[in-house]
Coordinates of C-alpha atoms in Angstrom, one line a residue:
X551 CA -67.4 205.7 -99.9
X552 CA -67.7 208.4 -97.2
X553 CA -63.9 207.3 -96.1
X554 CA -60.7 208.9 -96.9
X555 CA -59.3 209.3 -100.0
X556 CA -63.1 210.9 -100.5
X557 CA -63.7 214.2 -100.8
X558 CA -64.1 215.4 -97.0
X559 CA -63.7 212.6 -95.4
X560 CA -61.5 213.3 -92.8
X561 CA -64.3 213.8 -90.2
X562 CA -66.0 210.6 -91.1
X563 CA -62.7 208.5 -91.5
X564 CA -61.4 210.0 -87.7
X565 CA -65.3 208.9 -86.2
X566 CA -64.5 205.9 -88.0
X567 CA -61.1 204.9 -86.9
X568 CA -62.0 206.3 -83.1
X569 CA -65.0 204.1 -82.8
X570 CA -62.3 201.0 -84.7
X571 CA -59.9 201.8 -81.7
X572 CA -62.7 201.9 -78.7
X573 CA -63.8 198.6 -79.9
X574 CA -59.9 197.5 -79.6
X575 CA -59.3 198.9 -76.5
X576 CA -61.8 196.9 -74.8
X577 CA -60.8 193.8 -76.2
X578 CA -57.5 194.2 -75.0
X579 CA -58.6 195.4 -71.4
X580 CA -60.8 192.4 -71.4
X581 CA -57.9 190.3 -72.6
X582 CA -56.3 190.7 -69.5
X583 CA -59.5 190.4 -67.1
X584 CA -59.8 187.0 -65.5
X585 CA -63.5 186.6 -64.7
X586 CA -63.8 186.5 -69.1
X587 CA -63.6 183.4 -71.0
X588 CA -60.5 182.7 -72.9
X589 CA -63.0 181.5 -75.9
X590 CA -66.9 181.7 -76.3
X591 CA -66.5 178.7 -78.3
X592 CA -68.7 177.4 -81.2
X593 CA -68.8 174.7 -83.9
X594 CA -68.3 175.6 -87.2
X595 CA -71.5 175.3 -88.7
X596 CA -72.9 177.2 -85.8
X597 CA -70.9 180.3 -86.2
X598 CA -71.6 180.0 -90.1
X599 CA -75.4 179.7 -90.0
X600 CA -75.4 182.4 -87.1
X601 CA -74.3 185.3 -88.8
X602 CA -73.8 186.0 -92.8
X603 CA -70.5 186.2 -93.5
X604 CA -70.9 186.5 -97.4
X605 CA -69.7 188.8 -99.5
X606 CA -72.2 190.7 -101.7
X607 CA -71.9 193.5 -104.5
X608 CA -73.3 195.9 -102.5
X609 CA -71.4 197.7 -100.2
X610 CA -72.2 197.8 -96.3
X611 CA -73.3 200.8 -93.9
X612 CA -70.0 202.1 -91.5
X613 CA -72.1 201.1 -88.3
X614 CA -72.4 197.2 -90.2
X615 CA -68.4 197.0 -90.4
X616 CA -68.0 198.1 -87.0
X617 CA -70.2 195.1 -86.5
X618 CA -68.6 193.0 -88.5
X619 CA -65.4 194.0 -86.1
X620 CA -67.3 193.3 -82.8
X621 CA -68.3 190.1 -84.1
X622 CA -64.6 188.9 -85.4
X623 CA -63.2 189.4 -81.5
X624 CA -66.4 188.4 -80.0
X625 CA -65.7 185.1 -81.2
X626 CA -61.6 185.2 -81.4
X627 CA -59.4 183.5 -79.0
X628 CA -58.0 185.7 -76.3
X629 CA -54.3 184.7 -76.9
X630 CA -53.6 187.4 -74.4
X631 CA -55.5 186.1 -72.1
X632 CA -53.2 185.3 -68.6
X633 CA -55.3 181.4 -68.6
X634 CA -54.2 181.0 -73.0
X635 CA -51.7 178.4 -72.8
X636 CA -52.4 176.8 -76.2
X637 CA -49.3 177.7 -78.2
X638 CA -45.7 178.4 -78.0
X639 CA -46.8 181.9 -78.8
X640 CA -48.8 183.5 -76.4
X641 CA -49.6 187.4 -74.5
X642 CA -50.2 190.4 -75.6
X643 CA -47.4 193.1 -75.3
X644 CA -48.6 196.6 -75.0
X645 CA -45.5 198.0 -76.9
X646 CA -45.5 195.4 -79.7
X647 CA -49.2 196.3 -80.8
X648 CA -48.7 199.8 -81.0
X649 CA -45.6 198.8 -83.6
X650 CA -47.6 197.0 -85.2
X651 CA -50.4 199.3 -85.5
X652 CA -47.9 202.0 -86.7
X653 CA -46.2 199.5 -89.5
X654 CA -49.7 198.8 -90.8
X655 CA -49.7 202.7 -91.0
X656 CA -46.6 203.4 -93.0
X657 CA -47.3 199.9 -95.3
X658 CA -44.4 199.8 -96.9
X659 CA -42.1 196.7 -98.4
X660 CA -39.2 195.5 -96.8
X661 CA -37.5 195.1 -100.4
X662 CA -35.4 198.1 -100.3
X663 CA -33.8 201.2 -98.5
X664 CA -35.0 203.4 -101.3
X665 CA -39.2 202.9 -99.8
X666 CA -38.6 201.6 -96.2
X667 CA -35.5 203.7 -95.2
X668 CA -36.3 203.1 -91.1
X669 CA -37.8 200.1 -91.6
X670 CA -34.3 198.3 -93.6
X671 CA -32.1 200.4 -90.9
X672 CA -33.3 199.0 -87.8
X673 CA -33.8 194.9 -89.1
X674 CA -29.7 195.6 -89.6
X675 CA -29.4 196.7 -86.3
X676 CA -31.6 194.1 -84.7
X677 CA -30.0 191.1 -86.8
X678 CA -26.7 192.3 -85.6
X679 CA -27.6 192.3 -82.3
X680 CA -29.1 189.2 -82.3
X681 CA -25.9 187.5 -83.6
X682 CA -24.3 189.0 -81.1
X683 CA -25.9 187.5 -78.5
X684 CA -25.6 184.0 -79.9
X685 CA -22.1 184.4 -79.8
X686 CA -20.5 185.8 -83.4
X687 CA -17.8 187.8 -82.7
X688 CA -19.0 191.5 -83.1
X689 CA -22.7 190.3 -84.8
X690 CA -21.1 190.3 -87.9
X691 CA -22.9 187.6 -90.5
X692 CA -26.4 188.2 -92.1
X693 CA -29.9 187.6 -91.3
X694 CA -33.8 188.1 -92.7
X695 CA -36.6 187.9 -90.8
X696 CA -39.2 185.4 -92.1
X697 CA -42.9 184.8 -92.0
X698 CA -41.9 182.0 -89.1
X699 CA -39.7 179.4 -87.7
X700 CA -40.9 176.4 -90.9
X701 CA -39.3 179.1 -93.6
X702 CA -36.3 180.3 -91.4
X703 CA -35.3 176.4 -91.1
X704 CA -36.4 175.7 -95.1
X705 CA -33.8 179.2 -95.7
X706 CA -31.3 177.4 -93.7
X707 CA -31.3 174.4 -95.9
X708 CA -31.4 176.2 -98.9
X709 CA -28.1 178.1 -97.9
X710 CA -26.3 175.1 -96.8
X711 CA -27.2 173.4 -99.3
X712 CA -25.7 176.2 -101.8
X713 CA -22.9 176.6 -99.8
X714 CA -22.5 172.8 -100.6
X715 CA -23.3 172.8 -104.6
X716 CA -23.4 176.7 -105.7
X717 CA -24.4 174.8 -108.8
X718 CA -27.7 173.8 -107.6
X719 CA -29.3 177.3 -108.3
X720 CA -28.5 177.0 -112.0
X721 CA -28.6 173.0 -112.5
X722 CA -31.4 172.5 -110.1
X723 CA -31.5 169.0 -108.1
X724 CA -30.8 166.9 -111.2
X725 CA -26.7 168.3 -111.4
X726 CA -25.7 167.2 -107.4
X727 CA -25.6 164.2 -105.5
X728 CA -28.4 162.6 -103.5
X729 CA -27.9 165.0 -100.4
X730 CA -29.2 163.7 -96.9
X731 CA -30.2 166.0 -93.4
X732 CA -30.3 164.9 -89.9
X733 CA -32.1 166.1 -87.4
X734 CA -33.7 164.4 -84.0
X735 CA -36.9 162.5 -84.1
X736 CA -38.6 164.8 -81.6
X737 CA -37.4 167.8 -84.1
X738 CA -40.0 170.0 -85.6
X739 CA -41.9 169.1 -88.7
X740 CA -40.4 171.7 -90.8
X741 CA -37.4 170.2 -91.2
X742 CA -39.1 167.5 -93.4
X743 CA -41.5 170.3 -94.7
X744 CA -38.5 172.2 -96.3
X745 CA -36.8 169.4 -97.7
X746 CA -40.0 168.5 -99.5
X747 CA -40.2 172.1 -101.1
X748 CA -36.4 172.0 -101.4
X749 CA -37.0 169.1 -104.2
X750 CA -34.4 166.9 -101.4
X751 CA -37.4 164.8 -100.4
X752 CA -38.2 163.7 -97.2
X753 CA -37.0 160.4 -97.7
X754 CA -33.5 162.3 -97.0
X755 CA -34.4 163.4 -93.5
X756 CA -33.3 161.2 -91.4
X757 CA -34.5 160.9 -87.7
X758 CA -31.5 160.5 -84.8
X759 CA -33.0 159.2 -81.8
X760 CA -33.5 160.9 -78.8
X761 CA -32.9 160.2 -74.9
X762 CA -36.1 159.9 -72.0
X763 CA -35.5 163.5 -71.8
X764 CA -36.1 164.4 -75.9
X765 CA -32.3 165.4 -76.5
X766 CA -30.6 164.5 -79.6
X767 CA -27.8 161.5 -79.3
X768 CA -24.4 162.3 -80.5
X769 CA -23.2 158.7 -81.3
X770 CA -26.6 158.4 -83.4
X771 CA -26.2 161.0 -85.7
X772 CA -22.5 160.1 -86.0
X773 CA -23.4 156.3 -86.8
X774 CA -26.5 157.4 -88.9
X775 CA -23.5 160.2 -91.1
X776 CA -21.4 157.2 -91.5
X777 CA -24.1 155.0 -92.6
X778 CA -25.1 157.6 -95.3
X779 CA -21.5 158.5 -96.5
X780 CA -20.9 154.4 -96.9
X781 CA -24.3 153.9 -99.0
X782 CA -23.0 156.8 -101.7
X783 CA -25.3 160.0 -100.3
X784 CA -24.2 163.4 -98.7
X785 CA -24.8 165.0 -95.7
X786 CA -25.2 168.8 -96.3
X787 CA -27.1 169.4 -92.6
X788 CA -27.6 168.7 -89.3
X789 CA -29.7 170.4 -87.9
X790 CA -30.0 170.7 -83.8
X791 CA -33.1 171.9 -81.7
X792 CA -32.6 174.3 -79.4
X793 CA -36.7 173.9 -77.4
X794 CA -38.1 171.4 -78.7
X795 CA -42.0 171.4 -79.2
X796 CA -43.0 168.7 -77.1
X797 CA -40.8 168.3 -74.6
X798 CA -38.8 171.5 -74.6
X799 CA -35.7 169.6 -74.4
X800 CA -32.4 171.2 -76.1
X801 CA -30.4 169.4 -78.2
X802 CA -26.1 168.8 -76.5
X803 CA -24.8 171.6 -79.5
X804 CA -21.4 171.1 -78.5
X805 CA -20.7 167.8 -79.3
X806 CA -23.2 168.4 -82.6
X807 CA -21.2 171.5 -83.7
X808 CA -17.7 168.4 -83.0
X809 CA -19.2 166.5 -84.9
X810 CA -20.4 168.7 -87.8
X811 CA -17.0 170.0 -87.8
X812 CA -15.2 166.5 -88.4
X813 CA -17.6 165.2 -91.5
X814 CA -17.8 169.4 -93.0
X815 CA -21.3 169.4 -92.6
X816 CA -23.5 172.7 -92.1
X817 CA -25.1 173.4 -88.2
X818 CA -27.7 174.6 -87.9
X819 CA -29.5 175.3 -84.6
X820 CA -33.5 175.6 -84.9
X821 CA -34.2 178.1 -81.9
X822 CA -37.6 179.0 -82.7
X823 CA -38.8 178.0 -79.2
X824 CA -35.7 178.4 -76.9
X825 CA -33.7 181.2 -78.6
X826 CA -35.2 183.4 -76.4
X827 CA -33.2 182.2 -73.6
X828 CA -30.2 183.8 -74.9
X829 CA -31.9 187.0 -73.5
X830 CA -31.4 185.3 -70.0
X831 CA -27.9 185.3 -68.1
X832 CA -29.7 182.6 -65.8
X833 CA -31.0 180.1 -68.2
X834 CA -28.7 180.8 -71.4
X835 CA -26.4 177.9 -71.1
X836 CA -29.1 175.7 -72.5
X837 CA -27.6 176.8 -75.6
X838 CA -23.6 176.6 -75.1
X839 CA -22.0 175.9 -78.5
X840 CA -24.7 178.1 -80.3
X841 CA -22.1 180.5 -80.9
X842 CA -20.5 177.4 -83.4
X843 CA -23.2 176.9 -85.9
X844 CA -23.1 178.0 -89.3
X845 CA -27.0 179.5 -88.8
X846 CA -29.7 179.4 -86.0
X847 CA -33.6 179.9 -86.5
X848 CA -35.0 182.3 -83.6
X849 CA -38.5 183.3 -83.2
X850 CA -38.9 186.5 -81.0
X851 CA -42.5 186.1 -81.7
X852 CA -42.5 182.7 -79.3
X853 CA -40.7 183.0 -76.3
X854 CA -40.3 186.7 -75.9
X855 CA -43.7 187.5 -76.7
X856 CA -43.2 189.8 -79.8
X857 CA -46.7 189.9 -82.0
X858 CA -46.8 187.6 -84.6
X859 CA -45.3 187.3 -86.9
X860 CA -42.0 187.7 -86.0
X861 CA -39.1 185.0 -86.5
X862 CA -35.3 185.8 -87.5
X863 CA -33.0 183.8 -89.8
X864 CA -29.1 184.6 -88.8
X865 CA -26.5 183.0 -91.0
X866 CA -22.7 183.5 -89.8
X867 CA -20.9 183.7 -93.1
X868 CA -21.6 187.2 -94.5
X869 CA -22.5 187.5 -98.3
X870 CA -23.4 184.1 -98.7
X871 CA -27.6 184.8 -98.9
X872 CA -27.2 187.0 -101.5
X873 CA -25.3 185.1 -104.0
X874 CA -28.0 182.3 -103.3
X875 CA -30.9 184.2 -103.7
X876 CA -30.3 187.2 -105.9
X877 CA -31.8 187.6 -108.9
X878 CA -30.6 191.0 -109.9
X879 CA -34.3 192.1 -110.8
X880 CA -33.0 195.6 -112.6
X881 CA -36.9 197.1 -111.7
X882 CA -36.4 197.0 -108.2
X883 CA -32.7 196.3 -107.8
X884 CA -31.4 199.5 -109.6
X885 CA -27.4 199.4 -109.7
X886 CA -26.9 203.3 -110.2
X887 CA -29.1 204.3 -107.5
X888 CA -27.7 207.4 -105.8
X889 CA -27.2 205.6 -102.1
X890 CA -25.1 202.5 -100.6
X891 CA -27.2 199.6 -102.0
X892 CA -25.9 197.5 -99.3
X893 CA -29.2 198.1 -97.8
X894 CA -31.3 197.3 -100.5
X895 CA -32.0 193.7 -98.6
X896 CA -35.1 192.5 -100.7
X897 CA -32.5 190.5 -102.9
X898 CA -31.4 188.0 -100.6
X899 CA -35.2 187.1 -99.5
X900 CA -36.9 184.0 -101.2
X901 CA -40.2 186.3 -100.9
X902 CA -40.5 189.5 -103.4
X903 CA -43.1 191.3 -100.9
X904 CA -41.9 191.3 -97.2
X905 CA -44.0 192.4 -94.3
X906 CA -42.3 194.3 -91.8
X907 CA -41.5 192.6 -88.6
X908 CA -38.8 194.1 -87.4
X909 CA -40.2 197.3 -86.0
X910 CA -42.3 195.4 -83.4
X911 CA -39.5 193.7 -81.8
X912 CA -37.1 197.1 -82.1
X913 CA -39.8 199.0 -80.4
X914 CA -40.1 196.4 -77.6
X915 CA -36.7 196.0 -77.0
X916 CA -36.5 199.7 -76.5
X917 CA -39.4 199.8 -74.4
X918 CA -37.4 197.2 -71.7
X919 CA -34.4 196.7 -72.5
X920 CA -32.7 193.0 -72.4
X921 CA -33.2 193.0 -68.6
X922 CA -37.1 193.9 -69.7
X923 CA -37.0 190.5 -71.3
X924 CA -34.7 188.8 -69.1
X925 CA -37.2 189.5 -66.8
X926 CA -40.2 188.5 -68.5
X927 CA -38.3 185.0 -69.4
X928 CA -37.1 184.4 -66.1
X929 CA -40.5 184.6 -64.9
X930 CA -42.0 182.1 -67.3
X931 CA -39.4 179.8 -66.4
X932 CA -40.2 179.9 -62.6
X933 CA -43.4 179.2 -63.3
X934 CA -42.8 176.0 -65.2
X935 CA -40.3 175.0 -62.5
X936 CA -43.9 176.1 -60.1
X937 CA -45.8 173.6 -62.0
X938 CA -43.7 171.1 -62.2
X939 CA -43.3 171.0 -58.3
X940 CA -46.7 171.6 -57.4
X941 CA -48.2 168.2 -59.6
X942 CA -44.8 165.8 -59.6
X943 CA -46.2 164.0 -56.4
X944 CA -49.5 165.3 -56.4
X945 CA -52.2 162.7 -56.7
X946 CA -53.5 162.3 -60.2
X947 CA -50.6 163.3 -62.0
X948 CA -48.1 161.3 -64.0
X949 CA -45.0 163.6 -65.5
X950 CA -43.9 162.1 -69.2
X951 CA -40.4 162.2 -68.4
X952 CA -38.7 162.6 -65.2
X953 CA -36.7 165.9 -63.6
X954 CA -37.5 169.3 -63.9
X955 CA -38.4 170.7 -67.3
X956 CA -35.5 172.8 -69.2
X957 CA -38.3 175.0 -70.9
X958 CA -41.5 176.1 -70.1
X959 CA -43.2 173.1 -71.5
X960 CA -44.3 170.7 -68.6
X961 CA -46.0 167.3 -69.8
X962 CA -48.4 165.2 -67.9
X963 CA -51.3 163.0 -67.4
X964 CA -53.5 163.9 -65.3
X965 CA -55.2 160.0 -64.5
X966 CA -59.0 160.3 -63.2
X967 CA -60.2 158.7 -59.4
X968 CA -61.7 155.6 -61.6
X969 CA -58.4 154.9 -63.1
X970 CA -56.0 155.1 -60.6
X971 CA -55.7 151.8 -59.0
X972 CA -56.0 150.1 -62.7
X973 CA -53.2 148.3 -64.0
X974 CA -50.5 149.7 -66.1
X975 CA -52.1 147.7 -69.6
X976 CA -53.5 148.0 -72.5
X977 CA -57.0 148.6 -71.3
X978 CA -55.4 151.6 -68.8
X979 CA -54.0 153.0 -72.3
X980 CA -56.8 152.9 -73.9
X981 CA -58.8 154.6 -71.3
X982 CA -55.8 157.0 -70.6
X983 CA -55.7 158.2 -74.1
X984 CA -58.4 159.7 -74.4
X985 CA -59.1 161.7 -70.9
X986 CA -56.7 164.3 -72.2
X987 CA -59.1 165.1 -75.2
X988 CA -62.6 165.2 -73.1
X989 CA -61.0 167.6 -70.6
X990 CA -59.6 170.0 -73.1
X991 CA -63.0 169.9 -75.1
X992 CA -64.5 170.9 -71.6
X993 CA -62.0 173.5 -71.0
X994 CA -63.4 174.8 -74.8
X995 CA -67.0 174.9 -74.6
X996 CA -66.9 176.5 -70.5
X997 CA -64.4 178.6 -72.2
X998 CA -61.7 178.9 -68.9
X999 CA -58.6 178.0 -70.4
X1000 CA -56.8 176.3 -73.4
X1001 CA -54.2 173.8 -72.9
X1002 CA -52.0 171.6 -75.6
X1003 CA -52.3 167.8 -75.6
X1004 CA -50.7 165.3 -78.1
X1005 CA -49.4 161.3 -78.1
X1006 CA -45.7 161.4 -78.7
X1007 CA -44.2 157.9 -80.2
X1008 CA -45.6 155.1 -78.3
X1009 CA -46.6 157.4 -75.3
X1010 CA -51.0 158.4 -75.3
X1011 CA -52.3 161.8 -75.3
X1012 CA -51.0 163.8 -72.6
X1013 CA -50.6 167.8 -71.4
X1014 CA -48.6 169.6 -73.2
X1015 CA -48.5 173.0 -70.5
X1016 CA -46.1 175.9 -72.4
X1017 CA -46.0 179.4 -70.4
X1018 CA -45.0 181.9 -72.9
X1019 CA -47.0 185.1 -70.8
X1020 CA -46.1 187.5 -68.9
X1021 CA -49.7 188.2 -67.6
X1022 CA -49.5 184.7 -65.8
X1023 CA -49.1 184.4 -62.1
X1024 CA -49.2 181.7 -59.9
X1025 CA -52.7 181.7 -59.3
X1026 CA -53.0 180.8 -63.1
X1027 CA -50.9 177.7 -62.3
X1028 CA -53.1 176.8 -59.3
X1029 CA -56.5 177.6 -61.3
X1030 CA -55.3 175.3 -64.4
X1031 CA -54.6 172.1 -61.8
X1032 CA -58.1 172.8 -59.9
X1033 CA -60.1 173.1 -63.4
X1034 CA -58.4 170.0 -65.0
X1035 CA -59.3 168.1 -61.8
X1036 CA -63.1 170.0 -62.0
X1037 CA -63.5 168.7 -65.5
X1038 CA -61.5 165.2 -65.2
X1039 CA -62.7 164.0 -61.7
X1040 CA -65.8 162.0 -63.2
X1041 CA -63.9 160.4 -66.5

């Protein structure tokens, strides 16, 4: 009650905010300090029974919520943290969290120009440029950013599909044909996810096989088109990975888009992990033949280190979002208003409220420039190729597919003294599977590092290493192989 909008409050509320903003600036300086732990980790029902985390009618003391606030961090994972190599989305970028401090600020609604004037501005700008770099002649198309990669790829389906049947939107499901997708069996699970939603089902998702090296096969998803088209259903989509999650492998878009273009069926190119690379002049011909699909999914917030959220839909045919996801609300979507409504965006969005996400990744971009990220992406990449060198011959260490990695993602067993001289059997696999999970639960509780692991088809848990942060160095690299070994050696 002693807070702003109250009478006087301003001296209270700036006490308030300045002790909020010490507390934050020593998590972030401790973020980046190596001799913390990544996680002081705890089970659930430890952390619940530890502190009370109920809500009650009474309200609490300022010095409690600053408590409350010490507490949250205390116990969050340091995703910032140069030794965090959990998820695709990882660091902390200096630039970013000041954006997003100031768009919590201004809280406003992406819906329109007429309350976010900047805000609506600069997503048109950033959009623009971002088709631009994926190759459409002068950025021109459309875009949205989304709250991640799942909804950018279920928008993408939802367009082509409209594109398809315009009547759907009316009609619904029950007025077109039985429409089928493809996409690769290593693809993410959104695909299937959004065709669910979408009412298509994911019965009409079908998987094209992959090579060793996780990359789409051409003469699949032509046989598997042809197949479809003889048993009576419709292909509206293919859609290509561009990083996969596993492997990080990118999907041949050339002779995708060839194909797409012989049966008429909508491209799209899921990005969310490698888009980034099209900041890169080293590493951006992992994604020739972008520049020919119809729409491409690319998450900033992943591979160029933007704060979550932050994940961009581009579409190359202008207009076409809008007519399949307008709904002319006359409240919000005034047609005498005094300015060019061209900028009132909120109409071609599936949501009605919109965060803003754009400022984060403007702000950055400013703050370095596409060298700045060239830079950072380079980097990442090196030390994946690092890796990747350092444990391909190394004793104790199996890669999951063979050659240098085309991502950041590296993918390995790391196989313990007692098992090494087993035979390659069932009773190896058994064992095999389940060293991955005992070393990562390790890494947890002595809380020096996170690392991914997963099975994959017929292949048993194994490493899943993605580098993602800026703040690594080698020294990280050499510190993850010595602590898997530390924690694996008596398995």
């Amino acid at each position: 009650p002693d807070l702003l909008p109250a009478c006087n409050g301003e001296i209270t509320t700036m006490s308030f905010l300045q002790d909020v903003v010490d507390i934050l600036l020593q998590y972030v300086v401790k973020s980046f300090d190596r001799s913390t732990k990544v996680i002081d980790f705890h089970y659930p029902n430890e952390l619940l029974q530890e502190y009370n985390w109920e809500l009650a009618d009474q309200p609490q003391t300022l010095e409690e919520i600053l408590l409350n606030c010490r507490t949250t961090l205390k116990y969050a994972i340091k995703t910032g943290h140069p030794r965090y190599f959990n998820q695709l989305s990882t660091g902390l970028d200096m630039v970013g969290l000041a954006a997003d401090w100031l768009t919590s600020a201004a809280n406003t609604n992406m819906f329109t120009y007429e309350i976010a004037p900047v805000f609506v501005l600069l997503e048109y700008v950033t959009l623009r440029k971002m088709r631009e770099m994926v190759g459409w002649p002068g950025g021109c198309g459309d875009g949205i950013f989304s709250p991640g990669g799942a909804i950018s790829n279920m928008y993408a389906m939802l367009i082509a599909r409209f594109k398809m049947f315009p009547e759907v939107k009316e009609k619904g499901m029950a007025a077109i044909p039985r429409l089928v997708a493809f996409t690769s069996e290593h693809s993410h699970f959104s695909v299937k996810k959004g065709a669910a939603a979408l009412g298509i089902g994911t019965d009409s998702v079908i998987l094209i096989r992959c090579d060793e090296r996780g990359k789409m096969i051409p003469s699949d998803l032509e046989r598997r088109i042809l197949e479809a088209k003889q048993k009576g259903f419709v292909p509206f989509l293919v859609s290509a990975t561009a990083g996969t999650t596993v492997y990080g492998a990118f999907d041949p878009l050339i002779a995708i888009a060839d194909i797409c273009k012989k049966y008429k069926i909508w491209m799209h190119v899921d990005g969310a992990w490698g888009g980034g690379l099209l900041m890169s002049r080293k590493h951006k011909w992992k994604l020739n033949g972008v520049e020919r699909a119809n729409s491409v999914t690319w998450n900033p917030h992943k591979m160029m280190g933007v704060p979550l959220q932050c994940s961009a839909l581009l579409v190359r045919e202008e207009g076409l979002m809008q007519s399949c996801n307008q709904m002319h609300a006359s409240y919000l979507f005034q047609q005498d208003k005094h300015y060019d409504l061209s900028y009132d965006t909120g109409d071609k969005a599936l949501q009605c409220g919109r965060h803003v996400d754009v400022f984060k990744l403007w702000l950055m971009w400013r703050a370095k420039g596409t060298t700045g990220f060239e830079a950072q992406i380079d980097k990442c990449l090196e030390l994946a190729e690092y890796l990747y060198n350092k444990i391909k011959n190394r004793e104790g260490y199996e890669m999951v597919f063979d050659g240098k990695p085309q991502h950041t993602n590296v993918c390995f067993w790391y196989i313990p003294p007692s098992m090494r001289s087993m035979e390659d059997n069932e009773e190896r696999m058994s064992h095999l599977t389940k060293v991955a999970p005992v070393i990562k639960a390790r890494m947890m509780e002595y809380g020096t590092t996170m690392v991914s692991y997963q099975p994959l088809g017929d292949k048993v848990n194994f490493f899943r290493m993605v580098i993602s942060n800026p703040a690594a160095t080698h020294q990280d690299i050499d510190f993850l192989i010595d602590e898997i070994e530390r924690l694996g050696q008596d398995l």
